[in-house]
mmCIF file of C-alpha atoms in Angstrom:
data_model
loop_
_atom_site.group_PDB
_atom_site.id
_atom_site.type_symbol
_atom_site.label_atom_id
_atom_site.label_comp_id
_atom_site.label_asym_id
_atom_site.label_seq_id
_atom_site.Cartn_x
_atom_site.Cartn_y
_atom_site.Cartn_z
ATOM 1 C CA MET A 1 81.798 82.254 77.917
ATOM 2 C CA LEU A 2 83.401 85.677 77.962
ATOM 3 C CA GLN A 3 87.188 85.516 78.226
ATOM 4 C CA LEU A 4 89.879 88.133 78.875
ATOM 5 C CA ASN A 5 93.516 87.741 77.849
ATOM 6 C CA GLU A 6 95.502 89.862 80.301
ATOM 7 C CA LYS A 7 98.547 89.610 78.043
ATOM 8 C CA TYR A 8 96.839 91.822 75.427
ATOM 9 C CA CYS A 9 94.811 94.110 77.703
ATOM 10 C CA LYS A 10 96.233 97.613 78.184
ATOM 11 C CA GLY A 11 93.726 98.623 80.864
ATOM 12 C CA CYS A 12 91.768 101.219 78.883
ATOM 13 C CA TYR A 13 88.520 100.089 80.594
ATOM 14 C CA LEU A 14 86.393 100.727 77.495
ATOM 15 C CA CYS A 15 84.668 97.433 78.258
ATOM 16 C CA ILE A 16 83.589 98.774 81.650
ATOM 17 C CA TYR A 17 82.089 101.902 80.088
ATOM 18 C CA ILE A 18 80.342 100.145 77.172
ATOM 19 C CA CYS A 19 78.790 97.150 78.971
ATOM 20 C CA PRO A 20 75.032 97.684 79.493
ATOM 21 C CA LYS A 21 74.941 95.032 82.240
ATOM 22 C CA LYS A 22 78.010 96.235 84.190
ATOM 23 C CA VAL A 23 79.714 92.837 83.949
ATOM 24 C CA PHE A 24 83.199 94.297 84.543
ATOM 25 C CA ASP A 25 84.816 95.910 87.565
ATOM 26 C CA PRO A 26 88.056 97.891 87.641
ATOM 27 C CA SER A 27 91.008 96.115 89.193
ATOM 28 C CA ASP A 28 92.676 97.375 92.343
ATOM 29 C CA LYS A 29 95.980 95.624 91.630
ATOM 30 C CA PRO A 30 98.053 95.035 88.495
ATOM 31 C CA ASN A 31 98.070 91.751 86.611
ATOM 32 C CA PRO A 32 101.357 89.861 86.001
ATOM 33 C CA TYR A 33 102.067 92.256 83.101
ATOM 34 C CA GLY A 34 101.781 95.377 85.279
ATOM 35 C CA VAL A 35 98.410 96.447 83.852
ATOM 36 C CA TYR A 36 95.244 97.122 85.824
ATOM 37 C CA SER A 37 93.043 94.886 83.665
ATOM 38 C CA PRO A 38 89.300 94.846 84.256
ATOM 39 C CA ILE A 39 87.799 91.943 86.169
ATOM 40 C CA ILE A 40 84.900 89.929 84.752
ATOM 41 C CA ALA A 41 82.981 90.183 88.016
ATOM 42 C CA ARG A 42 79.432 89.300 86.971
ATOM 43 C CA ARG A 43 79.803 86.863 84.083
ATOM 44 C CA GLU A 44 76.321 85.451 84.722
ATOM 45 C CA GLU A 45 74.840 88.902 83.976
ATOM 46 C CA CYS A 46 76.396 89.007 80.506
ATOM 47 C CA ILE A 47 73.711 89.180 77.807
ATOM 48 C CA ASP A 48 75.661 86.780 75.592
ATOM 49 C CA TYR A 49 76.035 84.263 78.426
ATOM 50 C CA LYS A 50 72.312 84.297 79.196
ATOM 51 C CA ASN A 51 71.354 84.042 75.523
ATOM 52 C CA MET A 52 73.691 81.122 74.959
ATOM 53 C CA LEU A 53 72.268 79.227 77.945
ATOM 54 C CA GLU A 54 68.780 79.792 76.559
ATOM 55 C CA ASP A 55 69.976 78.879 73.029
ATOM 56 C CA LYS A 56 69.055 82.272 71.620
ATOM 57 C CA ARG A 57 70.839 83.523 68.534
ATOM 58 C CA SER A 58 71.104 87.208 69.417
ATOM 59 C CA PHE A 59 74.271 88.521 70.989
ATOM 60 C CA CYS A 60 75.496 91.785 72.471
ATOM 61 C CA SER A 61 79.317 91.504 72.294
ATOM 62 C CA LEU A 62 79.775 95.267 72.697
ATOM 63 C CA CYS A 63 82.813 94.701 74.902
ATOM 64 C CA VAL A 64 84.409 92.333 72.378
ATOM 65 C CA VAL A 65 83.998 94.642 69.383
ATOM 66 C CA THR A 66 84.957 97.750 71.385
ATOM 67 C CA CYS A 67 88.221 96.367 72.787
ATOM 68 C CA PRO A 68 91.062 98.027 70.820
ATOM 69 C CA ASP A 69 93.511 95.320 71.906
ATOM 70 C CA GLN A 70 91.359 92.298 71.008
ATOM 71 C CA ALA A 71 91.825 91.097 74.580
ATOM 72 C CA LEU A 72 88.206 89.975 74.943
ATOM 73 C CA TRP A 73 86.555 87.139 73.093
ATOM 74 C CA TRP A 74 83.574 84.866 73.306
ATOM 75 C CA GLU A 75 84.141 81.135 73.820
ATOM 76 C CA GLU A 76 81.226 78.752 73.464
ATOM 77 C CA ILE A 77 80.244 76.591 76.393
ATOM 78 C CA LEU A 78 80.052 72.975 75.328
#
């Protein structure tokens, strides 16, 4: 499952621009650290999420590799 650590996110929104499925939305209020972090609004649309549910071995992860702050990561659903 796609995860976001607001502690590391600086609000650059590169994930919003790079995601082919438009999983993220911009935030309209700051997080506890004063940053307007993106919101994972449509997690079920994430290519990685769908592929993992279907036990496919191909992944997108564009948001994870694009994030300059390493604030996004993929956590397996058990």
